[in-house]
Amino acid sequence: MSISTGTGVFDAMAAGPAGGRPVLLLHGFPQTGLVWRRQIAALAAHGYRAVAPDQRGYSPGVRPQRLEDYRISRLVDDVVAISEELGWTTFDLVGHDWGGAVAWWTAHAHPGRVRTLAVVSTPHPGALATALRTDPDQRARSRYMIDWREAPATEERMLAQDAQELRGFYAGKVPHDSAEAYVRHLSRPGALTAALNWYRAGRPDGAIGAVDVPTLYVWSTGDSAFGPVAAQETGRWVDGPYRFETLQAVSHWIPEEAPETLSRLLLEHLRARGEC
């Protein structure tokens, strides 16, 4: 489907009854809304209306050139604009990787809109900041965020030799057809630069505090980007009902490597806060 907003047109995957309880799912780098296809199917089968947009920069219809247009405040504004266009006054919000960061910020800025929050892999930004100050392991894990700010060398390196480096990110943990779809998508002119602009846009406009909506946080011990210190610290940044689940021997790519487990956890989380 296409979702027209004042900023532009977002491409999206969607399933489930039009009147079902709304769930918005946000992807990260280097993926698209396709990452959620198994969860979308599971949610739709249980009566939820699940929508997974290709976010700013990933949707060709919303691909601004300026770095400041990729600041976290603009990404949160997109979530609100999409929900309003869909006619959702409240919704359940799910995010992975960068989509998880946007989900944390949205739940903090708009708690009245977010019925429940589920974040996969990405710790609360405050927890990550604490880990970056205190944990050498997390600083080493996050070094890539600094390295990727170099343009256009990063794009050239990732796409060289038939996108060998980009393909390597999926590490055999993402289904081959999905990985190929991501590579095709990000190999189009301007797409990878737009995706990397999320890393290059600079620090957030303001500070984030604790969230008070019911929250599920799912982390995996094989995550290369986020370590245990930030994961354990996340609970200190949730004032509402909180559930923390750790998946053993699963990589960063939880939605695709452990789809059944994640779908089960999401459904349990949603059902704990009301019927569909």
PDB file of C-alpha atoms in Angstrom:
ATOM      1  CA  MET A   1       0.000   0.000   0.000  1.00  0.00           C
ATOM      2  CA  SER A   2       0.938   3.674  -0.245  1.00  0.00           C
ATOM      3  CA  ILE A   3       0.477   6.155   2.593  1.00  0.00           C
ATOM      4  CA  SER A   4       0.299   9.808   1.514  1.00  0.00           C
ATOM      5  CA  THR A   5       1.359  12.405   4.085  1.00  0.00           C
ATOM      6  CA  GLY A   6       2.283  16.058   3.972  1.00  0.00           C
ATOM      7  CA  THR A   7       5.929  15.022   3.718  1.00  0.00           C
ATOM      8  CA  GLY A   8       5.469  12.562   0.877  1.00  0.00           C
ATOM      9  CA  VAL A   9       4.312   9.062   0.032  1.00  0.00           C
ATOM     10  CA  PHE A  10       5.454   6.108   2.120  1.00  0.00           C
ATOM     11  CA  ASP A  11       5.432   2.598   0.689  1.00  0.00           C
ATOM     12  CA  ALA A  12       4.185  -0.008   3.147  1.00  0.00           C
ATOM     13  CA  MET A  13       3.208  -3.627   3.679  1.00  0.00           C
ATOM     14  CA  ALA A  14      -0.119  -4.247   5.385  1.00  0.00           C
ATOM     15  CA  ALA A  15      -2.419  -7.091   6.349  1.00  0.00           C
ATOM     16  CA  GLY A  16      -5.336  -7.811   8.635  1.00  0.00           C
ATOM     17  CA  PRO A  17      -8.901  -6.526   8.867  1.00  0.00           C
ATOM     18  CA  ALA A  18      -9.350  -2.806   8.309  1.00  0.00           C
ATOM     19  CA  GLY A  19     -11.111  -2.469  11.641  1.00  0.00           C
ATOM     20  CA  GLY A  20      -8.600  -4.551  13.580  1.00  0.00           C
ATOM     21  CA  ARG A  21      -6.551  -3.185  16.448  1.00  0.00           C
ATOM     22  CA  PRO A  22      -3.781  -1.161  14.747  1.00  0.00           C
ATOM     23  CA  VAL A  23      -0.112  -2.110  14.999  1.00  0.00           C
ATOM     24  CA  LEU A  24       2.626  -0.044  13.358  1.00  0.00           C
ATOM     25  CA  LEU A  25       5.966  -1.789  12.756  1.00  0.00           C
ATOM     26  CA  LEU A  26       9.182   0.169  12.073  1.00  0.00           C
ATOM     27  CA  HIS A  27      12.218  -1.377  10.374  1.00  0.00           C
ATOM     28  CA  GLY A  28      15.901  -0.531  10.706  1.00  0.00           C
ATOM     29  CA  PHE A  29      19.114  -0.516   8.672  1.00  0.00           C
ATOM     30  CA  PRO A  30      19.770  -2.001   6.153  1.00  0.00           C
ATOM     31  CA  GLN A  31      16.269  -3.346   5.621  1.00  0.00           C
ATOM     32  CA  THR A  32      12.725  -2.270   4.711  1.00  0.00           C
ATOM     33  CA  GLY A  33       9.232  -3.024   5.975  1.00  0.00           C
ATOM     34  CA  LEU A  34       9.746  -6.487   4.479  1.00  0.00           C
ATOM     35  CA  VAL A  35      11.613  -7.446   7.646  1.00  0.00           C
ATOM     36  CA  TRP A  36       8.227  -7.778   9.388  1.00  0.00           C
ATOM     37  CA  ARG A  37       6.499 -10.046   6.874  1.00  0.00           C
ATOM     38  CA  ARG A  38       6.288 -13.028   9.247  1.00  0.00           C
ATOM     39  CA  GLN A  39       5.048 -10.885  12.145  1.00  0.00           C
ATOM     40  CA  ILE A  40       2.553  -9.109   9.887  1.00  0.00           C
ATOM     41  CA  ALA A  41       1.106 -12.462   8.868  1.00  0.00           C
ATOM     42  CA  ALA A  42       0.879 -13.645  12.480  1.00  0.00           C
ATOM     43  CA  LEU A  43      -0.757 -10.431  13.667  1.00  0.00           C
ATOM     44  CA  ALA A  44      -3.231 -10.415  10.780  1.00  0.00           C
ATOM     45  CA  ALA A  45      -4.170 -14.031  11.480  1.00  0.00           C
ATOM     46  CA  HIS A  46      -5.194 -12.974  14.997  1.00  0.00           C
ATOM     47  CA  GLY A  47      -7.299 -10.030  13.855  1.00  0.00           C
ATOM     48  CA  TYR A  48      -4.827  -7.159  14.123  1.00  0.00           C
ATOM     49  CA  ARG A  49      -4.343  -4.539  11.419  1.00  0.00           C
ATOM     50  CA  ALA A  50      -0.565  -4.533  10.891  1.00  0.00           C
ATOM     51  CA  VAL A  51       1.212  -1.897   8.793  1.00  0.00           C
ATOM     52  CA  ALA A  52       4.972  -1.756   8.159  1.00  0.00           C
ATOM     53  CA  PRO A  53       6.104   1.322   6.201  1.00  0.00           C
ATOM     54  CA  ASP A  54       9.398   1.799   4.430  1.00  0.00           C
ATOM     55  CA  GLN A  55      10.606   4.730   6.468  1.00  0.00           C
ATOM     56  CA  ARG A  56      12.040   8.110   5.446  1.00  0.00           C
ATOM     57  CA  GLY A  57      14.812   7.690   2.914  1.00  0.00           C
ATOM     58  CA  TYR A  58      13.826   4.098   2.198  1.00  0.00           C
ATOM     59  CA  SER A  59      10.584   5.138   0.477  1.00  0.00           C
ATOM     60  CA  PRO A  60      11.478   6.897  -2.781  1.00  0.00           C
ATOM     61  CA  GLY A  61       8.561   9.258  -2.218  1.00  0.00           C
ATOM     62  CA  VAL A  62      10.092  10.520   1.047  1.00  0.00           C
ATOM     63  CA  ARG A  63      13.809  10.893   0.325  1.00  0.00           C
ATOM     64  CA  PRO A  64      14.992  14.416   1.189  1.00  0.00           C
ATOM     65  CA  GLN A  65      18.570  15.483   0.480  1.00  0.00           C
ATOM     66  CA  ARG A  66      19.416  17.479   3.607  1.00  0.00           C
ATOM     67  CA  LEU A  67      20.975  15.675   6.575  1.00  0.00           C
ATOM     68  CA  GLU A  68      18.854  17.640   9.030  1.00  0.00           C
ATOM     69  CA  ASP A  69      15.764  16.085   7.498  1.00  0.00           C
ATOM     70  CA  TYR A  70      16.832  12.763   9.022  1.00  0.00           C
ATOM     71  CA  ARG A  71      17.026  13.942  12.620  1.00  0.00           C
ATOM     72  CA  ILE A  72      15.102  11.868  15.125  1.00  0.00           C
ATOM     73  CA  SER A  73      12.412  14.529  15.532  1.00  0.00           C
ATOM     74  CA  ARG A  74      11.562  14.270  11.826  1.00  0.00           C
ATOM     75  CA  LEU A  75      11.421  10.473  12.050  1.00  0.00           C
ATOM     76  CA  VAL A  76       9.023  10.706  14.987  1.00  0.00           C
ATOM     77  CA  ASP A  77       6.919  13.217  13.059  1.00  0.00           C
ATOM     78  CA  ASP A  78       6.663  10.639  10.265  1.00  0.00           C
ATOM     79  CA  VAL A  79       5.220   8.077  12.683  1.00  0.00           C
ATOM     80  CA  VAL A  80       2.572  10.542  13.794  1.00  0.00           C
ATOM     81  CA  ALA A  81       1.785  11.589  10.212  1.00  0.00           C
ATOM     82  CA  ILE A  82       1.441   7.969   9.077  1.00  0.00           C
ATOM     83  CA  SER A  83      -0.846   7.102  11.982  1.00  0.00           C
ATOM     84  CA  GLU A  84      -3.006  10.140  11.316  1.00  0.00           C
ATOM     85  CA  GLU A  85      -3.292   9.315   7.626  1.00  0.00           C
ATOM     86  CA  LEU A  86      -4.364   5.783   8.612  1.00  0.00           C
ATOM     87  CA  GLY A  87      -6.991   7.243  10.936  1.00  0.00           C
ATOM     88  CA  TRP A  88      -5.396   5.816  14.077  1.00  0.00           C
ATOM     89  CA  THR A  89      -5.791   7.911  17.215  1.00  0.00           C
ATOM     90  CA  THR A  90      -3.935   5.251  19.231  1.00  0.00           C
ATOM     91  CA  PHE A  91      -1.876   2.286  18.098  1.00  0.00           C
ATOM     92  CA  ASP A  92       0.547  -0.388  19.246  1.00  0.00           C
ATOM     93  CA  LEU A  93       4.101   0.403  18.169  1.00  0.00           C
ATOM     94  CA  VAL A  94       6.864  -2.084  17.309  1.00  0.00           C
ATOM     95  CA  GLY A  95      10.415  -1.280  16.220  1.00  0.00           C
ATOM     96  CA  HIS A  96      13.695  -3.012  15.399  1.00  0.00           C
ATOM     97  CA  ASP A  97      17.199  -1.531  15.075  1.00  0.00           C
ATOM     98  CA  TRP A  98      16.821   2.144  14.028  1.00  0.00           C
ATOM     99  CA  GLY A  99      13.071   1.564  13.989  1.00  0.00           C
ATOM    100  CA  GLY A 100      13.423   0.649  17.659  1.00  0.00           C
ATOM    101  CA  ALA A 101      15.135   3.961  18.401  1.00  0.00           C
ATOM    102  CA  VAL A 102      12.324   5.827  16.634  1.00  0.00           C
ATOM    103  CA  ALA A 103       9.808   3.779  18.619  1.00  0.00           C
ATOM    104  CA  TRP A 104      11.427   4.723  21.954  1.00  0.00           C
ATOM    105  CA  TRP A 105      11.420   8.404  21.046  1.00  0.00           C
ATOM    106  CA  THR A 106       7.831   8.268  19.787  1.00  0.00           C
ATOM    107  CA  ALA A 107       6.573   6.579  22.946  1.00  0.00           C
ATOM    108  CA  HIS A 108       8.321   9.234  25.033  1.00  0.00           C
ATOM    109  CA  ALA A 109       7.070  12.168  22.967  1.00  0.00           C
ATOM    110  CA  HIS A 110       3.531  10.888  22.311  1.00  0.00           C
ATOM    111  CA  PRO A 111       2.497   8.533  25.135  1.00  0.00           C
ATOM    112  CA  GLY A 112      -1.160   9.307  24.503  1.00  0.00           C
ATOM    113  CA  ARG A 113      -0.918   7.868  21.006  1.00  0.00           C
ATOM    114  CA  VAL A 114       1.137   4.759  21.791  1.00  0.00           C
ATOM    115  CA  ARG A 115      -1.009   2.076  23.402  1.00  0.00           C
ATOM    116  CA  THR A 116       1.866  -0.363  23.901  1.00  0.00           C
ATOM    117  CA  LEU A 117       5.516  -0.424  22.883  1.00  0.00           C
ATOM    118  CA  ALA A 118       7.606  -3.386  21.729  1.00  0.00           C
ATOM    119  CA  VAL A 119      11.256  -2.853  20.843  1.00  0.00           C
ATOM    120  CA  VAL A 120      13.506  -5.512  19.336  1.00  0.00           C
ATOM    121  CA  SER A 121      17.287  -5.383  19.786  1.00  0.00           C
ATOM    122  CA  THR A 122      17.647  -1.625  20.361  1.00  0.00           C
ATOM    123  CA  PRO A 123      18.041  -0.533  23.995  1.00  0.00           C
ATOM    124  CA  HIS A 124      16.467   2.641  25.300  1.00  0.00           C
ATOM    125  CA  PRO A 125      18.591   5.593  24.073  1.00  0.00           C
ATOM    126  CA  GLY A 126      19.298   6.592  27.667  1.00  0.00           C
ATOM    127  CA  ALA A 127      20.478   3.083  28.467  1.00  0.00           C
ATOM    128  CA  LEU A 128      22.697   3.066  25.391  1.00  0.00           C
ATOM    129  CA  ALA A 129      24.188   6.418  26.369  1.00  0.00           C
ATOM    130  CA  THR A 130      24.996   5.049  29.829  1.00  0.00           C
ATOM    131  CA  ALA A 131      26.640   1.973  28.317  1.00  0.00           C
ATOM    132  CA  LEU A 132      28.681   4.100  25.918  1.00  0.00           C
ATOM    133  CA  ARG A 133      30.037   6.077  28.886  1.00  0.00           C
ATOM    134  CA  THR A 134      30.766   3.123  31.135  1.00  0.00           C
ATOM    135  CA  ASP A 135      31.260   0.002  29.037  1.00  0.00           C
ATOM    136  CA  PRO A 136      34.279  -0.416  26.723  1.00  0.00           C
ATOM    137  CA  ASP A 137      32.558  -3.371  25.057  1.00  0.00           C
ATOM    138  CA  GLN A 138      29.601  -1.222  23.982  1.00  0.00           C
ATOM    139  CA  ARG A 139      31.907   1.520  22.730  1.00  0.00           C
ATOM    140  CA  ALA A 140      33.664  -1.034  20.545  1.00  0.00           C
ATOM    141  CA  ARG A 141      30.352  -2.420  19.285  1.00  0.00           C
ATOM    142  CA  SER A 142      29.137   1.068  18.350  1.00  0.00           C
ATOM    143  CA  ARG A 143      32.273   2.169  16.524  1.00  0.00           C
ATOM    144  CA  TYR A 144      30.639   1.441  13.166  1.00  0.00           C
ATOM    145  CA  MET A 145      28.170   4.281  13.743  1.00  0.00           C
ATOM    146  CA  ILE A 146      31.067   6.723  13.582  1.00  0.00           C
ATOM    147  CA  ASP A 147      32.770   5.004  10.669  1.00  0.00           C
ATOM    148  CA  TRP A 148      29.622   5.081   8.528  1.00  0.00           C
ATOM    149  CA  ARG A 149      29.375   8.867   8.687  1.00  0.00           C
ATOM    150  CA  GLU A 150      32.076   9.174   6.036  1.00  0.00           C
ATOM    151  CA  ALA A 151      30.460   9.903   2.674  1.00  0.00           C
ATOM    152  CA  PRO A 152      30.543   8.837  -0.105  1.00  0.00           C
ATOM    153  CA  ALA A 153      33.274   6.358   0.763  1.00  0.00           C
ATOM    154  CA  THR A 154      30.921   4.275   2.917  1.00  0.00           C
ATOM    155  CA  GLU A 155      28.402   3.834   0.108  1.00  0.00           C
ATOM    156  CA  GLU A 156      31.114   2.994  -2.391  1.00  0.00           C
ATOM    157  CA  ARG A 157      32.630   0.388  -0.092  1.00  0.00           C
ATOM    158  CA  MET A 158      29.298  -1.232   0.803  1.00  0.00           C
ATOM    159  CA  LEU A 159      28.205  -1.507  -2.835  1.00  0.00           C
ATOM    160  CA  ALA A 160      31.552  -2.554  -4.299  1.00  0.00           C
ATOM    161  CA  GLN A 161      31.961  -6.020  -5.842  1.00  0.00           C
ATOM    162  CA  ASP A 162      28.233  -6.638  -6.229  1.00  0.00           C
ATOM    163  CA  ALA A 163      27.470  -5.190  -2.773  1.00  0.00           C
ATOM    164  CA  GLN A 164      29.691  -7.739  -1.039  1.00  0.00           C
ATOM    165  CA  GLU A 165      29.936  -5.799   2.228  1.00  0.00           C
ATOM    166  CA  LEU A 166      26.231  -5.008   2.297  1.00  0.00           C
ATOM    167  CA  ARG A 167      25.361  -8.659   1.710  1.00  0.00           C
ATOM    168  CA  GLY A 168      27.734  -9.621   4.491  1.00  0.00           C
ATOM    169  CA  PHE A 169      25.682  -7.742   7.078  1.00  0.00           C
ATOM    170  CA  TYR A 170      22.944 -10.346   6.864  1.00  0.00           C
ATOM    171  CA  ALA A 171      25.485 -13.050   7.762  1.00  0.00           C
ATOM    172  CA  GLY A 172      23.333 -15.919   6.589  1.00  0.00           C
ATOM    173  CA  LYS A 173      20.788 -15.116   9.304  1.00  0.00           C
ATOM    174  CA  VAL A 174      18.330 -13.378   6.983  1.00  0.00           C
ATOM    175  CA  PRO A 175      16.436 -15.432   4.370  1.00  0.00           C
ATOM    176  CA  HIS A 176      18.194 -15.273   1.012  1.00  0.00           C
ATOM    177  CA  ASP A 177      15.216 -13.799  -0.831  1.00  0.00           C
ATOM    178  CA  SER A 178      14.846 -11.024   1.738  1.00  0.00           C
ATOM    179  CA  ALA A 179      18.562 -10.231   1.700  1.00  0.00           C
ATOM    180  CA  GLU A 180      18.491  -9.994  -2.082  1.00  0.00           C
ATOM    181  CA  ALA A 181      15.457  -7.707  -1.928  1.00  0.00           C
ATOM    182  CA  TYR A 182      17.253  -5.399   0.522  1.00  0.00           C
ATOM    183  CA  VAL A 183      20.365  -5.282  -1.649  1.00  0.00           C
ATOM    184  CA  ARG A 184      18.305  -4.459  -4.757  1.00  0.00           C
ATOM    185  CA  HIS A 185      16.436  -1.756  -2.884  1.00  0.00           C
ATOM    186  CA  LEU A 186      19.530  -0.103  -1.418  1.00  0.00           C
ATOM    187  CA  SER A 187      21.495  -0.361  -4.665  1.00  0.00           C
ATOM    188  CA  ARG A 188      19.148   2.045  -6.418  1.00  0.00           C
ATOM    189  CA  PRO A 189      20.452   5.588  -6.918  1.00  0.00           C
ATOM    190  CA  GLY A 190      20.347   7.591  -3.701  1.00  0.00           C
ATOM    191  CA  ALA A 191      18.807   4.858  -1.553  1.00  0.00           C
ATOM    192  CA  LEU A 192      21.856   3.825   0.454  1.00  0.00           C
ATOM    193  CA  THR A 193      22.915   7.422   1.048  1.00  0.00           C
ATOM    194  CA  ALA A 194      19.434   8.208   2.357  1.00  0.00           C
ATOM    195  CA  ALA A 195      19.562   5.206   4.684  1.00  0.00           C
ATOM    196  CA  LEU A 196      23.014   6.170   5.964  1.00  0.00           C
ATOM    197  CA  ASN A 197      21.823   9.728   6.551  1.00  0.00           C
ATOM    198  CA  TRP A 198      20.100   8.393   9.659  1.00  0.00           C
ATOM    199  CA  TYR A 199      23.589   7.929  11.110  1.00  0.00           C
ATOM    200  CA  ARG A 200      24.877  11.234   9.754  1.00  0.00           C
ATOM    201  CA  ALA A 201      22.061  13.522  10.864  1.00  0.00           C
ATOM    202  CA  GLY A 202      23.615  14.380  14.229  1.00  0.00           C
ATOM    203  CA  ARG A 203      22.501  14.238  17.807  1.00  0.00           C
ATOM    204  CA  PRO A 204      18.814  14.356  18.821  1.00  0.00           C
ATOM    205  CA  ASP A 205      17.178  17.738  19.244  1.00  0.00           C
ATOM    206  CA  GLY A 206      16.504  17.178  22.936  1.00  0.00           C
ATOM    207  CA  ALA A 207      16.747  14.697  25.776  1.00  0.00           C
ATOM    208  CA  ILE A 208      14.690  11.558  26.225  1.00  0.00           C
ATOM    209  CA  GLY A 209      13.414  10.346  29.574  1.00  0.00           C
ATOM    210  CA  ALA A 210      11.712   7.201  30.768  1.00  0.00           C
ATOM    211  CA  VAL A 211       8.674   5.880  28.923  1.00  0.00           C
ATOM    212  CA  ASP A 212       5.547   4.965  30.839  1.00  0.00           C
ATOM    213  CA  VAL A 213       3.620   2.898  28.294  1.00  0.00           C
ATOM    214  CA  PRO A 214       3.509  -0.914  28.677  1.00  0.00           C
ATOM    215  CA  THR A 215       6.753  -2.087  27.094  1.00  0.00           C
ATOM    216  CA  LEU A 216       8.234  -5.326  25.788  1.00  0.00           C
ATOM    217  CA  TYR A 217      11.972  -5.353  25.094  1.00  0.00           C
ATOM    218  CA  VAL A 218      13.493  -8.306  23.241  1.00  0.00           C
ATOM    219  CA  TRP A 219      17.278  -8.652  23.082  1.00  0.00           C
ATOM    220  CA  SER A 220      19.493 -11.492  21.868  1.00  0.00           C
ATOM    221  CA  THR A 221      22.841 -12.687  23.178  1.00  0.00           C
ATOM    222  CA  GLY A 222      24.289 -12.894  19.656  1.00  0.00           C
ATOM    223  CA  ASP A 223      23.623  -9.232  18.883  1.00  0.00           C
ATOM    224  CA  SER A 224      26.801  -7.649  17.512  1.00  0.00           C
ATOM    225  CA  ALA A 225      25.585  -4.052  17.874  1.00  0.00           C
ATOM    226  CA  PHE A 226      24.089  -3.950  21.372  1.00  0.00           C
ATOM    227  CA  GLY A 227      25.701  -5.604  24.363  1.00  0.00           C
ATOM    228  CA  PRO A 228      24.357  -6.853  27.695  1.00  0.00           C
ATOM    229  CA  VAL A 229      25.101  -3.694  29.686  1.00  0.00           C
ATOM    230  CA  ALA A 230      22.781  -1.527  27.574  1.00  0.00           C
ATOM    231  CA  ALA A 231      20.180  -4.294  27.431  1.00  0.00           C
ATOM    232  CA  GLN A 232      20.082  -4.734  31.207  1.00  0.00           C
ATOM    233  CA  GLU A 233      20.074  -0.982  31.777  1.00  0.00           C
ATOM    234  CA  THR A 234      16.967  -0.493  29.609  1.00  0.00           C
ATOM    235  CA  GLY A 235      14.546  -1.496  32.357  1.00  0.00           C
ATOM    236  CA  ARG A 236      15.634   1.531  34.382  1.00  0.00           C
ATOM    237  CA  TRP A 237      14.159   3.720  31.624  1.00  0.00           C
ATOM    238  CA  VAL A 238      10.654   2.249  31.658  1.00  0.00           C
ATOM    239  CA  ASP A 239       8.208   3.449  34.307  1.00  0.00           C
ATOM    240  CA  GLY A 240       5.251   1.479  32.972  1.00  0.00           C
ATOM    241  CA  PRO A 241       4.713  -2.292  32.969  1.00  0.00           C
ATOM    242  CA  TYR A 242       7.881  -3.863  31.581  1.00  0.00           C
ATOM    243  CA  ARG A 243       8.837  -7.257  30.176  1.00  0.00           C
ATOM    244  CA  PHE A 244      12.409  -8.094  29.172  1.00  0.00           C
ATOM    245  CA  GLU A 245      13.047 -11.195  27.074  1.00  0.00           C
ATOM    246  CA  THR A 246      16.488 -12.533  26.159  1.00  0.00           C
ATOM    247  CA  LEU A 247      16.887 -14.871  23.195  1.00  0.00           C
ATOM    248  CA  GLN A 248      19.917 -17.129  23.457  1.00  0.00           C
ATOM    249  CA  ALA A 249      22.296 -17.636  20.507  1.00  0.00           C
ATOM    250  CA  VAL A 250      20.251 -15.427  18.170  1.00  0.00           C
ATOM    251  CA  SER A 251      21.855 -12.627  16.163  1.00  0.00           C
ATOM    252  CA  HIS A 252      20.789  -9.006  15.731  1.00  0.00           C
ATOM    253  CA  TRP A 253      18.326 -10.047  13.022  1.00  0.00           C
ATOM    254  CA  ILE A 254      15.677 -11.347  15.424  1.00  0.00           C
ATOM    255  CA  PRO A 255      12.532 -10.746  13.298  1.00  0.00           C
ATOM    256  CA  GLU A 256      13.865 -13.008  10.556  1.00  0.00           C
ATOM    257  CA  GLU A 257      16.093 -15.407  12.472  1.00  0.00           C
ATOM    258  CA  ALA A 258      13.548 -16.162  15.219  1.00  0.00           C
ATOM    259  CA  PRO A 259      10.214 -15.181  13.627  1.00  0.00           C
ATOM    260  CA  GLU A 260       7.977 -17.635  15.463  1.00  0.00           C
ATOM    261  CA  THR A 261       9.409 -16.740  18.864  1.00  0.00           C
ATOM    262  CA  LEU A 262       9.117 -13.021  18.241  1.00  0.00           C
ATOM    263  CA  SER A 263       5.573 -13.312  16.893  1.00  0.00           C
ATOM    264  CA  ARG A 264       4.557 -15.275  19.988  1.00  0.00           C
ATOM    265  CA  LEU A 265       6.072 -12.669  22.291  1.00  0.00           C
ATOM    266  CA  LEU A 266       4.374  -9.824  20.423  1.00  0.00           C
ATOM    267  CA  LEU A 267       0.983 -11.512  20.588  1.00  0.00           C
ATOM    268  CA  GLU A 268       1.386 -12.211  24.314  1.00  0.00           C
ATOM    269  CA  HIS A 269       2.397  -8.596  24.890  1.00  0.00           C
ATOM    270  CA  LEU A 270      -0.571  -7.221  22.976  1.00  0.00           C
ATOM    271  CA  ARG A 271      -3.087  -9.588  24.570  1.00  0.00           C
ATOM    272  CA  ALA A 272      -1.859  -8.588  28.029  1.00  0.00           C
ATOM    273  CA  ARG A 273      -3.098  -5.071  27.289  1.00  0.00           C
ATOM    274  CA  GLY A 274      -6.572  -5.831  25.959  1.00  0.00           C
ATOM    275  CA  GLU A 275      -8.286  -7.835  23.315  1.00  0.00           C
ATOM    276  CA  CYS A 276      -7.804  -7.354  19.602  1.00  0.00           C
TER     277      CYS A 276
END
